[in-house]
């Protein structure tokens, strides 16, 4: 396993539910199904495991984030084996449900925009963009309808959604 200690700087937007066929075209096939489970971890950190399937191949990762500000976090992410993934699932946070989503990665204006579509929403989705610094200006793509920026709104994190997912 390789580990790195990068700084994640990203902005997040709540967008109207996108045209999925258009996203598939715009992403040039770069979309994947993600199953994300939050773990019980140390105070002040967010820890999760993820199974991400693209073109029939599943990659498992373990991720830890330490929030520095609404836009900036320390992020440690390692690729793990299926056995390690299953072992870590034993620490699943019982207050959270596993999130299922489809992520579309779209290049626009020199940035990669990640659009997450959830099965429990039919009117909205998330769009995130990582940036090299907080003061960078980005050109938002015209192919989505932005409802509002939610970078500093804790109600619109995947973790918050995992706590408040509707029951089956």
PDB file of C-alpha atoms in Angstrom:
ATOM      1  CA  UNK A   1       0.000   0.000   0.000  1.00  0.00           C
ATOM      2  CA  UNK A   2       1.205   3.459  -0.863  1.00  0.00           C
ATOM      3  CA  UNK A   3       0.202   6.361   1.326  1.00  0.00           C
ATOM      4  CA  UNK A   4       0.320  10.058   0.622  1.00  0.00           C
ATOM      5  CA  UNK A   5      -0.597  13.102   2.663  1.00  0.00           C
ATOM      6  CA  UNK A   6      -2.186  15.501   0.184  1.00  0.00           C
ATOM      7  CA  UNK A   7      -4.214  18.540   0.912  1.00  0.00           C
ATOM      8  CA  UNK A   8      -7.691  18.307  -0.585  1.00  0.00           C
ATOM      9  CA  UNK A   9      -9.135  21.677  -1.568  1.00  0.00           C
ATOM     10  CA  UNK A  10     -12.554  21.445  -3.125  1.00  0.00           C
ATOM     11  CA  UNK A  11     -15.774  23.293  -3.720  1.00  0.00           C
ATOM     12  CA  UNK A  12     -19.131  21.551  -3.723  1.00  0.00           C
ATOM     13  CA  UNK A  13     -22.383  22.500  -5.445  1.00  0.00           C
ATOM     14  CA  UNK A  14     -25.938  21.278  -5.213  1.00  0.00           C
ATOM     15  CA  UNK A  15     -27.177  20.930  -8.785  1.00  0.00           C
ATOM     16  CA  UNK A  16     -30.425  20.048 -10.488  1.00  0.00           C
ATOM     17  CA  UNK A  17     -30.693  16.376 -11.426  1.00  0.00           C
ATOM     18  CA  UNK A  18     -28.611  16.093 -14.598  1.00  0.00           C
ATOM     19  CA  UNK A  19     -29.359  14.423 -17.921  1.00  0.00           C
ATOM     20  CA  UNK A  20     -27.561  11.095 -17.357  1.00  0.00           C
ATOM     21  CA  UNK A  21     -27.228  10.268 -21.063  1.00  0.00           C
ATOM     22  CA  UNK A  22     -25.553  13.640 -21.606  1.00  0.00           C
ATOM     23  CA  UNK A  23     -23.222  13.031 -18.636  1.00  0.00           C
ATOM     24  CA  UNK A  24     -22.231   9.651 -20.057  1.00  0.00           C
ATOM     25  CA  UNK A  25     -21.273  11.358 -23.317  1.00  0.00           C
ATOM     26  CA  UNK A  26     -19.458  14.258 -21.619  1.00  0.00           C
ATOM     27  CA  UNK A  27     -17.539  11.939 -19.305  1.00  0.00           C
ATOM     28  CA  UNK A  28     -16.165   9.916 -22.226  1.00  0.00           C
ATOM     29  CA  UNK A  29     -17.058   6.783 -20.289  1.00  0.00           C
ATOM     30  CA  UNK A  30     -15.382   7.898 -17.058  1.00  0.00           C
ATOM     31  CA  UNK A  31     -18.149   7.010 -14.646  1.00  0.00           C
ATOM     32  CA  UNK A  32     -18.310   4.493 -11.857  1.00  0.00           C
ATOM     33  CA  UNK A  33     -20.586   2.979  -9.240  1.00  0.00           C
ATOM     34  CA  UNK A  34     -19.506   3.701  -5.685  1.00  0.00           C
ATOM     35  CA  UNK A  35     -20.499   2.048  -2.422  1.00  0.00           C
ATOM     36  CA  UNK A  36     -19.228   4.130   0.509  1.00  0.00           C
ATOM     37  CA  UNK A  37     -19.351   3.131   4.190  1.00  0.00           C
ATOM     38  CA  UNK A  38     -18.335   5.378   7.099  1.00  0.00           C
ATOM     39  CA  UNK A  39     -16.301   3.874   9.936  1.00  0.00           C
ATOM     40  CA  UNK A  40     -16.031   4.626  13.623  1.00  0.00           C
ATOM     41  CA  UNK A  41     -12.759   6.510  13.922  1.00  0.00           C
ATOM     42  CA  UNK A  42     -10.885   9.006  16.024  1.00  0.00           C
ATOM     43  CA  UNK A  43     -12.494  12.266  17.118  1.00  0.00           C
ATOM     44  CA  UNK A  44     -11.937  15.023  14.544  1.00  0.00           C
ATOM     45  CA  UNK A  45     -11.499  12.670  11.605  1.00  0.00           C
ATOM     46  CA  UNK A  46     -13.824  11.208   9.011  1.00  0.00           C
ATOM     47  CA  UNK A  47     -12.955   7.677   7.994  1.00  0.00           C
ATOM     48  CA  UNK A  48     -14.534   5.541   5.274  1.00  0.00           C
ATOM     49  CA  UNK A  49     -14.075   2.608   2.945  1.00  0.00           C
ATOM     50  CA  UNK A  50     -15.187   2.601  -0.634  1.00  0.00           C
ATOM     51  CA  UNK A  51     -15.764   0.027  -3.344  1.00  0.00           C
ATOM     52  CA  UNK A  52     -15.595   1.747  -6.734  1.00  0.00           C
ATOM     53  CA  UNK A  53     -16.534  -0.227  -9.836  1.00  0.00           C
ATOM     54  CA  UNK A  54     -15.606   1.022 -13.290  1.00  0.00           C
ATOM     55  CA  UNK A  55     -15.851  -1.113 -16.433  1.00  0.00           C
ATOM     56  CA  UNK A  56     -16.418  -4.238 -14.341  1.00  0.00           C
ATOM     57  CA  UNK A  57     -13.305  -3.738 -12.188  1.00  0.00           C
ATOM     58  CA  UNK A  58     -13.719  -2.936  -8.479  1.00  0.00           C
ATOM     59  CA  UNK A  59     -11.075  -1.016  -6.542  1.00  0.00           C
ATOM     60  CA  UNK A  60     -11.247  -0.810  -2.750  1.00  0.00           C
ATOM     61  CA  UNK A  61      -9.940   2.185  -0.807  1.00  0.00           C
ATOM     62  CA  UNK A  62      -9.622   3.310   2.797  1.00  0.00           C
ATOM     63  CA  UNK A  63      -9.828   7.068   3.306  1.00  0.00           C
ATOM     64  CA  UNK A  64      -9.254   9.357   6.283  1.00  0.00           C
ATOM     65  CA  UNK A  65      -9.977  13.094   6.200  1.00  0.00           C
ATOM     66  CA  UNK A  66      -9.116  15.745   8.756  1.00  0.00           C
ATOM     67  CA  UNK A  67     -11.063  18.963   8.235  1.00  0.00           C
ATOM     68  CA  UNK A  68      -8.997  22.163   8.249  1.00  0.00           C
ATOM     69  CA  UNK A  69     -11.724  24.495   6.887  1.00  0.00           C
ATOM     70  CA  UNK A  70     -14.950  24.216   4.897  1.00  0.00           C
ATOM     71  CA  UNK A  71     -12.921  23.975   1.690  1.00  0.00           C
ATOM     72  CA  UNK A  72      -9.672  22.341   2.866  1.00  0.00           C
ATOM     73  CA  UNK A  73      -8.854  18.933   4.386  1.00  0.00           C
ATOM     74  CA  UNK A  74      -5.905  16.622   4.878  1.00  0.00           C
ATOM     75  CA  UNK A  75      -6.795  13.462   2.975  1.00  0.00           C
ATOM     76  CA  UNK A  76      -5.058  10.112   3.303  1.00  0.00           C
ATOM     77  CA  UNK A  77      -6.264   7.464   0.867  1.00  0.00           C
ATOM     78  CA  UNK A  78      -4.884   3.977   0.338  1.00  0.00           C
ATOM     79  CA  UNK A  79      -5.888   1.233  -2.042  1.00  0.00           C
ATOM     80  CA  UNK A  80      -6.698  -1.909  -0.037  1.00  0.00           C
ATOM     81  CA  UNK A  81      -7.518  -5.541  -0.778  1.00  0.00           C
ATOM     82  CA  UNK A  82     -11.002  -7.044  -0.669  1.00  0.00           C
ATOM     83  CA  UNK A  83     -10.050  -8.843   2.563  1.00  0.00           C
ATOM     84  CA  UNK A  84      -8.890  -5.576   4.164  1.00  0.00           C
ATOM     85  CA  UNK A  85     -12.082  -3.883   2.961  1.00  0.00           C
ATOM     86  CA  UNK A  86     -14.253  -6.594   4.528  1.00  0.00           C
ATOM     87  CA  UNK A  87     -12.264  -6.423   7.765  1.00  0.00           C
ATOM     88  CA  UNK A  88     -12.661  -2.628   7.954  1.00  0.00           C
ATOM     89  CA  UNK A  89     -16.417  -2.985   7.368  1.00  0.00           C
ATOM     90  CA  UNK A  90     -16.451  -4.502  10.860  1.00  0.00           C
ATOM     91  CA  UNK A  91     -15.890  -0.940  12.143  1.00  0.00           C
ATOM     92  CA  UNK A  92     -18.875   0.470  10.205  1.00  0.00           C
ATOM     93  CA  UNK A  93     -20.534   3.373  11.994  1.00  0.00           C
ATOM     94  CA  UNK A  94     -23.944   2.022  13.068  1.00  0.00           C
ATOM     95  CA  UNK A  95     -25.345   5.593  12.921  1.00  0.00           C
ATOM     96  CA  UNK A  96     -24.667   5.738   9.166  1.00  0.00           C
ATOM     97  CA  UNK A  97     -25.978   3.810   6.226  1.00  0.00           C
ATOM     98  CA  UNK A  98     -23.843   2.852   3.246  1.00  0.00           C
ATOM     99  CA  UNK A  99     -24.179   5.376   0.442  1.00  0.00           C
ATOM    100  CA  UNK A 100     -24.606   4.131  -3.117  1.00  0.00           C
ATOM    101  CA  UNK A 101     -23.973   6.577  -5.944  1.00  0.00           C
ATOM    102  CA  UNK A 102     -22.806   6.899  -9.520  1.00  0.00           C
ATOM    103  CA  UNK A 103     -19.936   9.329 -10.122  1.00  0.00           C
ATOM    104  CA  UNK A 104     -19.345  10.991 -13.484  1.00  0.00           C
ATOM    105  CA  UNK A 105     -15.941  12.663 -14.018  1.00  0.00           C
ATOM    106  CA  UNK A 106     -16.047  15.491 -16.546  1.00  0.00           C
ATOM    107  CA  UNK A 107     -13.164  17.645 -17.750  1.00  0.00           C
ATOM    108  CA  UNK A 108     -14.028  21.324 -18.118  1.00  0.00           C
ATOM    109  CA  UNK A 109     -11.896  24.483 -18.072  1.00  0.00           C
ATOM    110  CA  UNK A 110      -8.782  22.628 -16.953  1.00  0.00           C
ATOM    111  CA  UNK A 111     -10.503  20.971 -13.968  1.00  0.00           C
ATOM    112  CA  UNK A 112     -12.187  17.637 -13.318  1.00  0.00           C
ATOM    113  CA  UNK A 113     -15.753  18.032 -12.110  1.00  0.00           C
ATOM    114  CA  UNK A 114     -17.182  15.034 -10.251  1.00  0.00           C
ATOM    115  CA  UNK A 115     -20.953  14.710 -10.392  1.00  0.00           C
ATOM    116  CA  UNK A 116     -22.490  12.302  -7.884  1.00  0.00           C
ATOM    117  CA  UNK A 117     -25.979  10.978  -8.587  1.00  0.00           C
ATOM    118  CA  UNK A 118     -27.780   9.225  -5.728  1.00  0.00           C
ATOM    119  CA  UNK A 119     -30.669   6.745  -6.039  1.00  0.00           C
ATOM    120  CA  UNK A 120     -32.649   8.501  -3.281  1.00  0.00           C
ATOM    121  CA  UNK A 121     -32.761  11.876  -5.089  1.00  0.00           C
ATOM    122  CA  UNK A 122     -34.550  12.428  -8.375  1.00  0.00           C
ATOM    123  CA  UNK A 123     -34.386  16.221  -8.389  1.00  0.00           C
ATOM    124  CA  UNK A 124     -30.799  17.072  -7.370  1.00  0.00           C
ATOM    125  CA  UNK A 125     -27.207  15.817  -7.234  1.00  0.00           C
ATOM    126  CA  UNK A 126     -23.758  16.951  -6.058  1.00  0.00           C
ATOM    127  CA  UNK A 127     -20.968  18.410  -8.137  1.00  0.00           C
ATOM    128  CA  UNK A 128     -17.458  18.785  -6.701  1.00  0.00           C
ATOM    129  CA  UNK A 129     -14.254  20.221  -8.084  1.00  0.00           C
ATOM    130  CA  UNK A 130     -10.781  19.935  -6.555  1.00  0.00           C
ATOM    131  CA  UNK A 131      -8.474  22.913  -6.911  1.00  0.00           C
ATOM    132  CA  UNK A 132      -4.759  23.522  -6.273  1.00  0.00           C
ATOM    133  CA  UNK A 133      -5.517  26.440  -3.904  1.00  0.00           C
ATOM    134  CA  UNK A 134      -8.485  28.167  -2.301  1.00  0.00           C
ATOM    135  CA  UNK A 135      -8.144  31.396  -4.266  1.00  0.00           C
ATOM    136  CA  UNK A 136      -8.298  29.842  -7.754  1.00  0.00           C
ATOM    137  CA  UNK A 137     -11.090  31.063 -10.007  1.00  0.00           C
ATOM    138  CA  UNK A 138     -12.953  28.282 -11.750  1.00  0.00           C
ATOM    139  CA  UNK A 139     -15.286  28.389 -14.708  1.00  0.00           C
ATOM    140  CA  UNK A 140     -18.396  26.440 -13.787  1.00  0.00           C
ATOM    141  CA  UNK A 141     -19.662  24.171 -16.560  1.00  0.00           C
ATOM    142  CA  UNK A 142     -22.733  25.300 -18.455  1.00  0.00           C
ATOM    143  CA  UNK A 143     -24.038  21.741 -18.848  1.00  0.00           C
ATOM    144  CA  UNK A 144     -25.425  21.688 -15.272  1.00  0.00           C
ATOM    145  CA  UNK A 145     -27.932  23.890 -13.502  1.00  0.00           C
ATOM    146  CA  UNK A 146     -26.470  24.954 -10.183  1.00  0.00           C
ATOM    147  CA  UNK A 147     -28.932  25.383  -7.337  1.00  0.00           C
ATOM    148  CA  UNK A 148     -26.318  26.824  -4.954  1.00  0.00           C
ATOM    149  CA  UNK A 149     -22.826  26.345  -3.609  1.00  0.00           C
ATOM    150  CA  UNK A 150     -22.802  24.103  -0.504  1.00  0.00           C
ATOM    151  CA  UNK A 151     -19.064  23.983   0.239  1.00  0.00           C
ATOM    152  CA  UNK A 152     -19.584  25.272   3.778  1.00  0.00           C
ATOM    153  CA  UNK A 153     -23.004  23.685   4.411  1.00  0.00           C
ATOM    154  CA  UNK A 154     -22.503  20.558   6.524  1.00  0.00           C
ATOM    155  CA  UNK A 155     -25.977  19.267   5.569  1.00  0.00           C
ATOM    156  CA  UNK A 156     -24.587  18.486   2.101  1.00  0.00           C
ATOM    157  CA  UNK A 157     -21.752  16.133   2.924  1.00  0.00           C
ATOM    158  CA  UNK A 158     -21.845  12.447   2.080  1.00  0.00           C
ATOM    159  CA  UNK A 159     -21.483  11.746   5.804  1.00  0.00           C
ATOM    160  CA  UNK A 160     -24.572  13.827   6.615  1.00  0.00           C
ATOM    161  CA  UNK A 161     -26.494  12.003   3.873  1.00  0.00           C
ATOM    162  CA  UNK A 162     -25.387   8.642   5.301  1.00  0.00           C
ATOM    163  CA  UNK A 163     -26.936   9.590   8.641  1.00  0.00           C
ATOM    164  CA  UNK A 164     -30.215  10.809   7.122  1.00  0.00           C
ATOM    165  CA  UNK A 165     -30.798   8.372   4.253  1.00  0.00           C
ATOM    166  CA  UNK A 166     -34.429   7.380   3.808  1.00  0.00           C
ATOM    167  CA  UNK A 167     -35.276   3.874   4.998  1.00  0.00           C
ATOM    168  CA  UNK A 168     -35.754   1.179   2.381  1.00  0.00           C
TER     169      UNK A 168
END
